[in-house]
Amino acid sequence: MIRLLKKRYEIVGVLGTGGMSRVYKAADRLQGNRVVAIKELKSGGGGSPEQVRETHSLFRNEAAILMKMTHPNLPRVYDYFQQRGACYIVMEYIRG
């Protein structure tokens, strides 16, 4: 398992897994070790290069929209990025 993402997010543990994703608990080194949740979406390797590009494009669009949203029932999205063939969304950690 990768321990440091984007030279910034230090993985503390796994919060959950399912389907094509996994959610990590992490510390944001650039924000005073603020605790965050990071959702990882694996490409899966099962699609054509065009399908993978489309999946990544949809991911970036969705993440950009989520970063603009504020609602008391939604976690705040702080960041999103791609690394080593996987897509990541960094969001507010909500205990429980």
Coordinates of N, CA, C and O in Angstrom, one line a residue:
M1 N 0.8 -1.2 0.0 CA 0.0 0.0 0.0 C 0.9 1.2 0.0 O 1.9 1.3 0.7
I2 N 0.5 2.2 -0.8 CA 1.2 3.5 -0.8 C 1.0 4.2 0.5 O -0.1 4.3 1.0
R3 N 2.1 4.8 1.1 CA 2.0 5.4 2.3 C 1.9 7.0 2.2 O 1.4 7.6 3.1
L4 N 2.3 7.5 1.1 CA 2.3 9.0 0.9 C 1.8 9.2 -0.5 O 2.3 8.8 -1.5
L5 N 0.7 10.0 -0.6 CA 0.1 10.4 -1.9 C 0.4 11.9 -2.2 O 0.2 12.7 -1.3
K6 N 0.7 12.2 -3.4 CA 0.9 13.5 -3.9 C 1.9 14.3 -3.0 O 1.9 15.5 -2.9
K7 N 2.9 13.5 -2.4 CA 3.9 14.1 -1.6 C 3.3 15.0 -0.5 O 3.9 15.9 0.0
R8 N 2.1 14.6 0.0 CA 1.3 15.5 0.9 C 0.5 14.7 1.9 O 0.4 15.0 3.0
Y9 N -0.2 13.7 1.4 CA -1.2 13.0 2.2 C -0.6 11.7 2.7 O -0.3 10.7 1.9
E10 N -0.4 11.6 4.0 CA 0.1 10.4 4.6 C -1.0 9.4 5.1 O -1.8 9.8 5.9
I11 N -1.0 8.3 4.5 CA -2.1 7.3 4.8 C -1.9 6.7 6.2 O -0.8 6.3 6.5
V12 N -3.0 6.8 7.0 CA -3.0 6.3 8.3 C -3.6 4.9 8.4 O -3.2 4.1 9.2
G13 N -4.6 4.7 7.6 CA -5.3 3.4 7.6 C -6.4 3.3 6.5 O -6.7 4.3 5.8
V14 N -7.0 2.2 6.4 CA -8.1 1.9 5.5 C -9.4 2.1 6.2 O -9.6 1.4 7.3
L15 N -10.3 2.9 5.7 CA -11.7 3.0 6.3 C -12.7 2.1 5.8 O -13.6 1.7 6.4
G16 N -12.5 1.7 4.5 CA -13.5 0.8 3.8 C -13.1 0.5 2.4 O -12.3 1.2 1.8
T17 N -13.6 -0.6 1.9 CA -13.3 -1.0 0.5 C -14.6 -1.5 -0.1 O -15.5 -2.0 0.6
G18 N -14.7 -1.5 -1.4 CA -15.9 -2.0 -2.1 C -15.8 -1.8 -3.5 O -15.3 -0.7 -4.0
G19 N -16.2 -2.7 -4.4 CA -16.3 -2.5 -5.8 C -14.9 -2.1 -6.3 O -13.9 -2.8 -6.2
M20 N -14.8 -1.0 -7.0 CA -13.6 -0.5 -7.6 C -12.9 0.6 -6.7 O -12.1 1.4 -7.2
S21 N -13.3 0.8 -5.5 CA -12.8 1.9 -4.7 C -12.4 1.4 -3.3 O -12.8 0.4 -2.8
R22 N -11.6 2.3 -2.7 CA -11.1 2.1 -1.3 C -11.1 3.5 -0.7 O -10.7 4.4 -1.4
V23 N -11.4 3.6 0.6 CA -11.3 4.9 1.3 C -10.3 4.8 2.4 O -10.3 3.8 3.2
Y24 N -9.4 5.7 2.4 CA -8.3 5.8 3.4 C -8.5 6.9 4.4 O -9.1 8.0 4.0
K25 N -8.0 6.8 5.5 CA -7.9 7.9 6.5 C -6.5 8.3 6.3 O -5.5 7.5 6.3
A26 N -6.3 9.7 6.2 CA -4.9 10.2 6.0 C -4.7 11.5 6.7 O -5.7 12.1 7.2
A27 N -3.5 11.9 6.9 CA -3.1 13.2 7.5 C -2.5 14.1 6.3 O -1.7 13.7 5.6
D28 N -3.0 15.3 6.3 CA -2.6 16.3 5.3 C -1.4 17.0 5.8 O -1.6 17.9 6.7
R29 N -0.2 16.7 5.4 CA 1.0 17.3 5.9 C 1.1 18.8 5.7 O 1.8 19.5 6.4
L30 N 0.4 19.3 4.6 CA 0.5 20.7 4.3 C -0.5 21.5 5.1 O -0.5 22.8 5.0
Q31 N -1.4 20.9 5.8 CA -2.5 21.6 6.6 C -2.4 21.2 8.0 O -3.4 20.9 8.7
G32 N -1.2 21.1 8.6 CA -1.0 20.8 10.0 C -1.5 19.4 10.4 O -2.0 19.2 11.5
N33 N -1.3 18.5 9.5 CA -1.7 17.1 9.7 C -3.2 16.9 9.9 O -3.7 16.1 10.6
R34 N -4.0 17.8 9.3 CA -5.5 17.7 9.3 C -5.9 16.3 8.8 O -5.4 15.8 7.8
V35 N -6.8 15.7 9.5 CA -7.3 14.3 9.2 C -8.3 14.5 8.0 O -9.2 15.3 8.1
V36 N -8.1 13.7 7.0 CA -8.9 13.7 5.8 C -9.3 12.3 5.4 O -8.6 11.3 5.9
A37 N -10.3 12.1 4.6 CA -10.6 10.9 4.0 C -10.3 11.0 2.5 O -10.5 12.0 1.9
I38 N -9.7 9.9 2.0 CA -9.3 9.9 0.6 C -9.9 8.7 -0.1 O -9.7 7.6 0.3
K39 N -10.8 9.0 -1.1 CA -11.4 7.9 -1.9 C -10.5 7.6 -3.1 O -10.2 8.5 -3.9
E40 N -10.1 6.4 -3.2 CA -9.3 5.9 -4.4 C -10.2 5.1 -5.4 O -10.9 4.2 -5.0
L41 N -10.2 5.6 -6.6 CA -10.9 4.8 -7.7 C -9.8 4.2 -8.6 O -9.1 4.9 -9.3
K42 N -9.8 2.9 -8.6 CA -8.8 2.2 -9.5 C -9.4 2.1 -10.9 O -10.6 1.9 -11.1
S43 N -8.5 2.2 -11.9 CA -8.9 2.1 -13.2 C -9.4 0.7 -13.6 O -10.2 0.5 -14.4
G44 N -8.8 -0.3 -12.9 CA -9.2 -1.7 -13.1 C -8.5 -2.4 -14.3 O -8.5 -3.6 -14.3
G45 N -8.0 -1.6 -15.2 CA -7.3 -2.2 -16.3 C -8.1 -3.0 -17.3 O -7.6 -3.6 -18.2
G46 N -9.5 -3.0 -17.1 CA -10.3 -3.8 -18.0 C -10.8 -3.1 -19.2 O -11.4 -3.8 -20.1
G47 N -10.6 -1.8 -19.3 CA -11.1 -1.1 -20.5 C -10.0 -0.7 -21.5 O -8.9 -0.9 -21.2
S48 N -10.5 -0.3 -22.6 CA -9.6 0.2 -23.7 C -9.0 1.5 -23.2 O -9.5 2.2 -22.3
P49 N -7.9 2.0 -23.8 CA -7.3 3.3 -23.5 C -8.3 4.4 -23.5 O -8.3 5.3 -22.7
E50 N -9.2 4.3 -24.5 CA -10.3 5.4 -24.7 C -11.2 5.3 -23.5 O -11.6 6.4 -23.0
Q51 N -11.6 4.1 -23.0 CA -12.5 4.0 -21.9 C -11.9 4.5 -20.6 O -12.5 5.2 -19.8
V52 N -10.6 4.2 -20.5 CA -9.9 4.7 -19.3 C -9.8 6.2 -19.3 O -10.0 6.9 -18.3
R53 N -9.5 6.8 -20.5 CA -9.5 8.3 -20.6 C -10.8 8.9 -20.2 O -10.9 9.9 -19.6
E54 N -11.9 8.3 -20.7 CA -13.2 8.8 -20.5 C -13.6 8.7 -19.0 O -14.1 9.6 -18.4
T55 N -13.2 7.6 -18.4 CA -13.4 7.4 -16.9 C -12.7 8.5 -16.1 O -13.3 9.1 -15.2
H56 N -11.4 8.8 -16.5 CA -10.7 9.8 -15.8 C -11.3 11.2 -16.0 O -11.3 12.0 -15.1
S57 N -11.8 11.4 -17.3 CA -12.4 12.7 -17.6 C -13.6 12.9 -16.7 O -13.9 14.0 -16.2
L58 N -14.5 11.9 -16.7 CA -15.7 11.9 -15.8 C -15.4 12.2 -14.4 O -16.0 12.9 -13.7
F59 N -14.3 11.5 -13.9 CA -13.8 11.7 -12.5 C -13.5 13.1 -12.3 O -13.9 13.7 -11.3
R60 N -12.6 13.7 -13.1 CA -12.2 15.1 -12.9 C -13.4 16.0 -12.9 O -13.5 17.0 -12.1
N61 N -14.4 15.8 -13.8 CA -15.5 16.7 -13.9 C -16.4 16.6 -12.6 O -16.8 17.6 -12.0
E62 N -16.6 15.4 -12.1 CA -17.4 15.1 -10.9 C -16.7 15.8 -9.7 O -17.3 16.4 -8.9
A63 N -15.4 15.5 -9.6 CA -14.6 16.1 -8.5 C -14.6 17.6 -8.5 O -14.8 18.2 -7.4
A64 N -14.5 18.2 -9.6 CA -14.6 19.7 -9.7 C -15.9 20.2 -9.3 O -16.0 21.2 -8.6
I65 N -17.0 19.5 -9.7 CA -18.3 19.9 -9.2 C -18.5 19.8 -7.7 O -19.0 20.7 -7.0
L66 N -18.0 18.7 -7.2 CA -18.1 18.4 -5.7 C -17.3 19.4 -4.9 O -17.8 19.8 -3.8
M67 N -16.2 19.9 -5.4 CA -15.4 20.9 -4.7 C -16.2 22.2 -4.6 O -16.0 23.0 -3.6
K68 N -17.1 22.5 -5.5 CA -17.9 23.8 -5.4 C -19.1 23.7 -4.6 O -19.7 24.7 -4.2
M69 N -19.5 22.4 -4.2 CA -20.7 22.2 -3.4 C -20.5 22.4 -1.9 O -19.5 22.0 -1.4
T70 N -21.5 23.0 -1.3 CA -21.5 23.1 0.2 C -22.9 22.8 0.7 O -23.9 23.3 0.2
H71 N -22.9 21.8 1.5 CA -24.2 21.4 2.1 C -23.9 20.7 3.4 O -22.9 19.9 3.5
P72 N -24.7 20.9 4.4 CA -24.5 20.3 5.8 C -24.4 18.7 5.7 O -23.8 18.1 6.6
N73 N -25.1 18.1 4.7 CA -25.1 16.6 4.7 C -24.1 16.0 3.8 O -24.1 14.8 3.5
L74 N -23.2 16.9 3.2 CA -22.1 16.4 2.3 C -20.8 16.7 2.9 O -20.6 17.8 3.4
P75 N -19.8 15.8 2.8 CA -18.4 16.2 3.2 C -17.9 17.2 2.3 O -18.1 17.1 1.1
R76 N -17.0 18.0 2.8 CA -16.4 19.0 1.9 C -15.2 18.4 1.2 O -14.5 17.6 1.7
V77 N -15.1 18.6 -0.1 CA -14.1 18.1 -1.0 C -13.0 19.1 -1.0 O -13.2 20.3 -1.4
Y78 N -11.7 18.7 -0.7 CA -10.6 19.6 -0.6 C -9.7 19.6 -1.9 O -9.1 20.6 -2.3
D79 N -9.6 18.4 -2.5 CA -8.6 18.2 -3.5 C -9.0 16.9 -4.3 O -9.7 16.1 -3.9
Y80 N -8.4 16.9 -5.5 CA -8.6 15.6 -6.3 C -7.3 15.6 -7.2 O -6.8 16.6 -7.6
F81 N -6.9 14.3 -7.6 CA -5.7 14.2 -8.4 C -5.7 12.7 -8.9 O -6.5 11.9 -8.5
Q82 N -4.8 12.5 -9.9 CA -4.5 11.2 -10.4 C -3.1 10.8 -10.1 O -2.2 11.7 -10.2
Q83 N -2.8 9.6 -9.7 CA -1.5 9.1 -9.5 C -1.4 7.6 -9.7 O -2.3 6.9 -9.2
R84 N -0.4 7.2 -10.4 CA -0.1 5.8 -10.7 C -1.4 5.0 -11.2 O -1.7 3.9 -10.7
G85 N -2.1 5.6 -12.1 CA -3.2 4.9 -12.7 C -4.5 4.9 -11.9 O -5.5 4.3 -12.3
A86 N -4.5 5.6 -10.8 CA -5.7 5.7 -9.9 C -6.1 7.1 -9.7 O -5.3 8.0 -9.9
C87 N -7.4 7.3 -9.5 CA -7.9 8.7 -9.2 C -8.3 8.8 -7.7 O -8.7 7.8 -7.1
Y88 N -8.1 10.0 -7.2 CA -8.3 10.2 -5.7 C -9.1 11.5 -5.5 O -8.9 12.5 -6.2
I89 N -10.0 11.4 -4.5 CA -10.7 12.6 -4.1 C -10.4 12.7 -2.6 O -10.6 11.8 -1.8
V90 N -10.0 13.9 -2.2 CA -9.6 14.2 -0.8 C -10.8 15.0 -0.2 O -11.2 16.0 -0.7
M91 N -11.3 14.4 0.9 CA -12.5 15.1 1.5 C -12.4 15.2 3.0 O -11.6 14.5 3.6
E92 N -13.3 15.9 3.5 CA -13.5 16.1 5.0 C -13.7 14.7 5.6 O -14.4 13.9 5.1
Y93 N -12.9 14.5 6.7 CA -13.1 13.2 7.4 C -14.2 13.4 8.4 O -14.2 14.3 9.2
I94 N -15.2 12.5 8.3 CA -16.3 12.6 9.2 C -16.3 11.3 10.0 O -16.5 10.2 9.5
R95 N -16.1 11.4 11.3 CA -16.0 10.3 12.2 C -17.3 9.4 12.2 O -18.3 10.0 12.2
G96 N -17.1 8.1 12.1 CA -18.2 7.2 12.1 C -18.7 6.9 10.8 O -19.4 6.1 10.4

